[in-house]
């Protein structure tokens, strides 16, 4: 049940290994990649609580020296202050250029440790051991690393590809149900944007994935990683096709901005609501059959996810405030609104210059206040 999926990039190719039992045998896979026999594991307090010292033990058994740096759990660590603290601790350990950082945690740890690796002594190697479904299927693959600033999320960062990703499916068993659903939003997004068969498989197997049936998880994570690897190999720095991975994110970020980027509406939930809205906007503009938008809505709701604004806390939102946030999106160019829209399930495309009046009208039909 263990699969190795290549991310093929000239001179910087690496494998994403997906399967059960990978943490306990991580040392065997990591040791051969090291120039020195020294690593620093960057993790957070929640991960330590659930997975203890299994990763360090496995590395030490393979003859690798390990130092562990624990950062506070939560998005606040992904900040300039968090980065400064982590950099100081890496410097205090006298980590050298040939040594390796291992990011062991969810998206926050991966993004922070990955960015620190990108700039520490002008760049050292790092390895991702993601512990959330969202990190396994999205953020650990593809080399996007970043921190947040008070002006927005992920605005300061770098592309820095890992040397290896180990996605151990067993760790998903300790994930709270809400975190599983958030990761599932990113999984089903792959079906929506580029694989109608995978979408149909998820419609039939949603409960098995969320209940952590191991073979269902292996297919869901494996197919998601395969799609991401293929897209990243074609368009590493998001000049074109990689933008499709942002399906649901323009609406999602606007809803997150309005709800305070916190527990009220988590990122995966905002993406789910955003995907529902992206399909309904596509139907509203006459680009997609409304039946596909309705199918997307049903599939998201089956996973307990919001499928639009009306399901999000804070509803009704103000249409103009949402449009303002959308104008700040990283994809917006020269003030023009860019969305990932769909012709049908499995066929998304980038739509530049969406008419703000049509968007406003759409948001009002969705229940936004004018
Ligand atoms: N999370 C979207 C990307 O990696 O491009």
Coordinates of C-alpha atoms and ligand atoms in Angstrom, one line a residue:
X1 CA 0.0 0.0 0.0
X2 CA 3.1 2.3 0.0
X3 CA 3.3 4.4 -3.2
X4 CA 6.2 6.7 -4.3
X5 CA 5.1 9.6 -6.5
X6 CA 7.8 11.6 -8.2
X7 CA 7.7 15.4 -8.5
X8 CA 9.8 15.8 -11.6
X9 CA 11.8 19.1 -11.7
X10 CA 15.1 19.6 -13.5
X11 CA 17.8 19.0 -10.9
X12 CA 15.4 19.2 -8.0
X13 CA 13.2 16.1 -8.4
X14 CA 12.0 14.3 -5.3
X15 CA 9.6 11.6 -4.2
X16 CA 6.4 11.9 -2.2
X17 CA 5.9 8.7 -0.4
X18 CA 2.3 7.9 0.7
X19 CA 1.3 5.0 2.9
X20 CA 1.0 3.7 6.5
X21 CA 3.9 3.2 8.9
X22 CA 6.3 5.7 7.3
X23 CA 7.3 7.6 10.5
X24 CA 8.6 4.6 12.3
X25 CA 10.8 3.8 9.3
X26 CA 11.6 7.4 8.3
X27 CA 15.3 7.0 9.2
X28 CA 15.8 4.4 6.4
X29 CA 14.4 6.7 3.8
X30 CA 15.9 10.0 5.0
X31 CA 19.5 8.8 5.9
X32 CA 20.6 8.1 2.3
X33 CA 19.6 11.7 1.3
X34 CA 21.8 13.4 3.9
X35 CA 25.2 15.0 3.1
X36 CA 26.0 15.1 6.8
X37 CA 24.4 12.9 9.4
X38 CA 22.7 15.8 11.2
X39 CA 19.1 17.0 11.2
X40 CA 16.9 19.5 13.1
X41 CA 13.3 18.5 13.4
X42 CA 10.9 21.5 13.5
X43 CA 7.6 20.6 15.0
X44 CA 4.9 21.9 17.3
X45 CA 3.5 21.0 20.7
X46 CA 0.4 19.3 19.3
X47 CA 2.4 17.0 17.1
X48 CA 4.7 16.0 20.0
X49 CA 1.6 15.1 22.1
X50 CA 0.2 12.7 19.4
X51 CA 3.4 11.3 17.9
X52 CA 6.0 11.7 20.6
X53 CA 9.5 10.9 19.7
X54 CA 8.9 8.3 17.0
X55 CA 10.4 10.3 14.3
X56 CA 13.6 11.2 16.3
X57 CA 14.0 7.6 17.4
X58 CA 13.7 6.3 13.8
X59 CA 16.3 8.8 12.6
X60 CA 18.7 8.0 15.5
X61 CA 18.3 4.3 14.8
X62 CA 19.5 5.1 11.2
X63 CA 22.6 6.8 12.6
X64 CA 21.3 10.4 12.2
X65 CA 21.9 13.0 14.9
X66 CA 18.7 14.9 15.8
X67 CA 17.9 18.1 17.5
X68 CA 14.2 19.0 18.0
X69 CA 12.8 22.5 17.9
X70 CA 9.2 22.9 19.1
X71 CA 7.4 26.0 18.0
X72 CA 4.0 27.1 19.5
X73 CA 1.1 25.4 17.7
X74 CA -1.1 27.8 15.7
X75 CA -1.0 30.2 12.8
X76 CA 0.8 32.9 15.0
X77 CA 4.1 31.0 14.6
X78 CA 3.9 31.7 10.8
X79 CA 5.0 35.3 11.4
X80 CA 8.2 37.5 11.2
X81 CA 8.6 37.0 15.0
X82 CA 8.1 33.2 14.7
X83 CA 10.7 33.1 11.8
X84 CA 13.2 35.2 13.8
X85 CA 12.8 32.9 16.8
X86 CA 13.2 29.7 14.7
X87 CA 16.3 31.2 12.8
X88 CA 17.9 32.0 16.1
X89 CA 17.4 28.5 17.4
X90 CA 18.8 27.0 14.2
X91 CA 21.8 29.3 14.5
X92 CA 22.2 28.4 18.2
X93 CA 22.3 24.7 17.2
X94 CA 25.1 25.7 14.7
X95 CA 23.2 23.9 11.9
X96 CA 25.4 24.0 8.8
X97 CA 24.6 24.2 5.1
X98 CA 25.0 20.5 4.6
X99 CA 22.6 19.7 7.4
X100 CA 18.9 19.2 6.9
X101 CA 15.7 20.6 8.5
X102 CA 12.8 18.1 8.8
X103 CA 9.4 19.8 9.0
X104 CA 7.2 17.5 11.1
X105 CA 3.7 18.9 11.5
X106 CA 0.7 20.5 9.6
X107 CA 0.7 23.3 7.2
X108 CA 2.0 26.0 9.6
X109 CA 5.1 24.0 10.5
X110 CA 5.7 23.0 6.9
X111 CA 5.4 26.6 5.6
X112 CA 7.5 28.1 8.4
X113 CA 10.2 25.5 8.5
X114 CA 10.3 25.4 4.7
X115 CA 10.7 29.2 4.5
X116 CA 13.4 29.1 7.2
X117 CA 15.2 26.4 5.2
X118 CA 14.9 28.6 2.1
X119 CA 16.8 31.5 3.7
X120 CA 18.9 30.0 6.5
X121 CA 22.5 30.5 5.4
X122 CA 21.1 31.3 1.9
X123 CA 19.3 28.0 1.8
X124 CA 19.6 24.5 3.2
X125 CA 17.8 21.2 2.3
X126 CA 14.5 20.3 4.0
X127 CA 12.2 17.3 4.2
X128 CA 8.5 17.4 4.8
X129 CA 6.7 14.9 7.2
X130 CA 3.2 16.3 7.1
X131 CA 0.7 15.3 9.8
X132 CA -2.6 16.8 8.6
X133 CA -4.6 15.7 5.6
X134 CA -4.5 19.2 4.2
X135 CA -0.7 19.3 4.5
X136 CA -0.3 15.8 2.9
X137 CA -2.4 16.6 -0.1
X138 CA -1.5 20.2 -0.7
X139 CA 1.0 22.3 1.3
X140 CA 3.8 19.8 1.7
X141 CA 4.1 19.2 -2.0
X142 CA 5.3 21.8 -4.5
X143 CA 7.7 23.9 -2.6
X144 CA 5.5 26.9 -1.6
X145 CA 6.8 28.2 1.7
X146 CA 5.7 31.4 3.5
X147 CA 4.8 33.4 6.5
X148 CA 1.9 35.8 7.1
X149 CA 2.1 39.5 7.8
X150 CA -0.7 41.7 9.3
X151 CA -1.4 42.7 5.7
X152 CA -2.3 39.2 4.6
X153 CA -1.6 35.5 4.6
X154 CA 1.4 33.9 2.9
X155 CA 2.6 37.2 1.5
X156 CA 6.3 36.8 2.3
X157 CA 7.8 33.5 1.1
X158 CA 9.8 31.6 -1.4
X159 CA 9.6 28.6 -3.6
X160 CA 11.9 26.0 -2.0
X161 CA 11.3 22.4 -2.9
X162 CA 11.8 19.7 -0.3
X163 CA 14.1 16.7 -0.9
X164 CA 11.5 14.2 0.2
X165 CA 7.9 14.2 1.5
X166 CA 6.7 11.3 3.8
X167 CA 2.9 11.3 4.0
X168 CA 2.2 8.7 6.7
X169 CA -1.5 7.8 6.6
X170 CA -1.5 6.4 10.1
X171 CA -1.1 10.0 11.6
X172 CA -4.5 10.9 10.1
X173 CA -6.2 8.5 12.6
X174 CA -5.5 11.0 15.5
X175 CA -6.8 14.0 13.5
X176 CA -10.0 15.6 14.8
X177 CA -13.0 15.1 12.5
X178 CA -13.1 18.9 11.6
X179 CA -9.5 18.8 10.5
X180 CA -10.2 15.7 8.4
X181 CA -13.1 17.5 6.7
X182 CA -10.9 20.6 6.0
X183 CA -8.3 18.4 4.3
X184 CA -11.1 16.6 2.4
X185 CA -12.0 20.0 0.9
X186 CA -8.6 20.1 -0.8
X187 CA -8.9 16.4 -1.9
X188 CA -12.2 16.9 -3.6
X189 CA -10.9 20.1 -5.1
X190 CA -8.6 18.0 -7.3
X191 CA -11.6 16.1 -8.6
X192 CA -13.5 19.3 -9.3
X193 CA -10.6 21.0 -11.1
X194 CA -9.2 18.2 -13.2
X195 CA -10.5 14.6 -12.7
X196 CA -14.2 13.9 -13.0
X197 CA -13.7 10.2 -12.3
X198 CA -11.9 11.0 -9.0
X199 CA -14.7 13.3 -8.1
X200 CA -17.3 10.5 -8.7
X201 CA -15.1 8.1 -6.7
X202 CA -15.1 10.6 -3.8
X203 CA -18.9 11.0 -4.0
X204 CA -19.1 7.2 -3.5
X205 CA -16.3 7.0 -0.9
X206 CA -16.6 10.2 1.2
X207 CA -17.6 8.4 4.4
X208 CA -14.8 5.8 4.0
X209 CA -12.2 8.5 3.6
X210 CA -13.5 10.6 6.6
X211 CA -13.7 7.4 8.7
X212 CA -10.0 6.8 7.9
X213 CA -10.5 3.5 6.0
X214 CA -6.8 2.9 5.1
X215 CA -7.3 1.8 1.5
X216 CA -9.7 4.7 0.8
X217 CA -7.2 7.1 2.3
X218 CA -4.4 5.6 0.2
X219 CA -6.4 6.3 -3.0
X220 CA -7.6 9.8 -1.9
X221 CA -4.2 11.0 -0.8
X222 CA -2.3 9.2 -3.6
X223 CA -4.5 10.5 -6.4
X224 CA -4.4 14.1 -4.9
X225 CA -0.6 14.0 -4.6
X226 CA -0.3 12.5 -8.1
X227 CA -2.3 15.4 -9.6
X228 CA -0.4 18.0 -7.6
X229 CA 2.9 16.5 -8.6
X230 CA 2.0 16.6 -12.3
X231 CA 0.8 20.2 -12.1
X232 CA 3.8 21.4 -10.2
X233 CA 6.2 19.6 -12.6
X234 CA 4.6 21.5 -15.5
X235 CA 4.3 24.9 -13.8
X236 CA 6.5 25.1 -10.7
X237 CA 6.2 28.9 -10.1
X238 CA 2.5 29.3 -11.0
X239 CA 2.8 31.1 -14.4
X240 CA -0.2 29.1 -15.7
X241 CA -1.8 25.8 -14.8
X242 CA -0.7 25.7 -11.2
X243 CA -3.2 28.6 -10.5
X244 CA -6.0 26.0 -11.0
X245 CA -5.0 24.7 -7.6
X246 CA -6.5 27.9 -6.3
X247 CA -10.0 26.8 -7.2
X248 CA -12.3 28.2 -4.4
X249 CA -9.6 30.3 -2.9
X250 CA -10.6 33.8 -4.1
X251 CA -14.0 33.4 -2.5
X252 CA -12.5 31.4 0.3
X253 CA -9.9 34.1 1.2
X254 CA -12.6 36.8 1.2
X255 CA -14.7 34.8 3.6
X256 CA -11.7 34.1 5.8
X257 CA -10.8 37.8 5.8
X258 CA -14.4 38.6 6.9
X259 CA -14.4 35.9 9.6
X260 CA -11.0 36.8 11.0
X261 CA -8.9 33.8 9.7
X262 CA -9.7 31.7 12.7
X263 CA -11.7 29.0 14.3
X264 CA -15.0 30.4 13.1
X265 CA -14.2 29.4 9.5
X266 CA -11.1 27.3 9.0
X267 CA -9.1 27.5 5.7
X268 CA -10.4 24.2 4.4
X269 CA -14.0 25.2 5.2
X270 CA -13.5 28.5 3.4
X271 CA -12.1 26.7 0.4
X272 CA -15.1 24.3 0.4
X273 CA -17.5 27.3 0.5
X274 CA -15.4 28.9 -2.2
X275 CA -15.5 25.9 -4.5
X276 CA -19.3 25.8 -4.2
X277 CA -19.4 29.5 -5.0
X278 CA -17.0 29.1 -8.0
X279 CA -19.2 26.5 -9.6
X280 CA -22.3 28.5 -9.0
X281 CA -20.7 31.6 -10.4
X282 CA -19.7 29.6 -13.4
X283 CA -23.3 28.5 -13.8
X284 CA -24.5 32.1 -13.2
X285 CA -22.2 33.3 -16.0
X286 CA -23.6 30.6 -18.3
X287 CA -20.2 28.8 -18.4
X288 CA -21.2 25.6 -16.6
X289 CA -24.3 23.4 -16.3
X290 CA -26.1 24.3 -13.0
X291 CA -26.5 20.5 -12.5
X292 CA -22.7 20.3 -12.0
X293 CA -22.8 23.1 -9.4
X294 CA -25.6 21.3 -7.6
X295 CA -23.6 18.1 -7.6
X296 CA -20.6 20.0 -6.1
X297 CA -22.8 21.4 -3.4
X298 CA -24.1 17.9 -2.5
X299 CA -20.7 16.4 -2.4
X300 CA -19.4 19.2 0.0
X301 CA -22.4 19.0 2.2
X302 CA -22.0 15.2 2.4
X303 CA -18.6 15.8 4.0
X304 CA -20.1 18.2 6.5
X305 CA -18.5 21.2 4.7
X306 CA -20.0 24.5 3.9
X307 CA -20.9 24.8 0.2
X308 CA -21.5 28.6 0.1
X309 CA -21.9 31.8 2.0
X310 CA -25.2 30.9 3.6
X311 CA -23.4 27.9 5.4
X312 CA -20.6 30.1 6.8
X313 CA -20.7 31.9 10.1
X314 CA -21.0 35.6 9.6
X315 CA -23.7 35.3 6.9
X316 CA -25.0 37.6 5.5
X317 CA -21.8 39.1 4.3
X318 CA -21.5 42.5 2.6
X319 CA -21.1 42.1 -1.2
X320 CA -18.8 45.2 -1.5
X321 CA -16.5 44.1 1.3
X322 CA -16.2 40.7 -0.2
X323 CA -15.3 42.2 -3.6
X324 CA -12.8 44.5 -1.9
X325 CA -11.0 41.4 -0.4
X326 CA -11.1 39.6 -3.7
X327 CA -9.3 42.6 -5.3
X328 CA -6.5 42.1 -2.8
X329 CA -6.1 38.5 -3.8
X330 CA -2.6 37.5 -5.0
X331 CA -4.1 36.4 -8.4
X332 CA -5.7 39.9 -9.0
X333 CA -3.6 41.8 -11.5
X334 CA -3.9 45.6 -11.9
X335 CA -7.2 45.5 -10.0
X336 CA -8.8 43.0 -12.4
X337 CA -10.6 40.2 -10.7
X338 CA -9.3 36.7 -11.5
X339 CA -11.2 33.5 -10.6
X340 CA -10.8 29.9 -11.2
X341 CA -14.0 28.9 -12.8
X342 CA -15.3 25.6 -14.4
X343 CA -16.8 24.4 -17.6
X344 CA -17.8 21.2 -15.9
X345 CA -16.7 19.0 -13.0
X346 CA -13.1 18.0 -13.8
X347 CA -12.5 21.0 -16.2
X348 CA -11.5 24.3 -14.4
X349 CA -9.9 27.3 -16.1
X350 CA -8.5 30.7 -15.1
X351 CA -11.0 33.5 -15.9
X352 CA -9.3 36.9 -15.9
X353 CA -11.2 40.2 -15.8
X354 CA -14.5 39.0 -14.3
X355 CA -17.0 41.8 -14.5
X356 CA -17.4 43.3 -11.0
X357 CA -21.1 44.2 -11.6
X358 CA -21.9 40.6 -12.6
X359 CA -20.0 39.4 -9.5
X360 CA -21.9 41.8 -7.3
X361 CA -25.2 40.6 -8.7
X362 CA -24.2 37.0 -8.2
X363 CA -23.2 37.6 -4.6
X364 CA -26.5 39.3 -3.9
X365 CA -28.4 36.3 -5.4
X366 CA -26.3 34.1 -3.0
X367 CA -27.6 36.1 -0.1
X368 CA -25.0 38.8 0.4
X369 CA -26.1 42.2 1.6
X370 CA -25.8 45.1 -0.8
Ligands
LIG1 N1 -1.7 25.4 -2.6 C1 -1.6 25.7 -4.0 C2 -0.3 25.5 -4.6 O1 0.6 24.8 -4.0 O2 0.0 25.9 -5.6

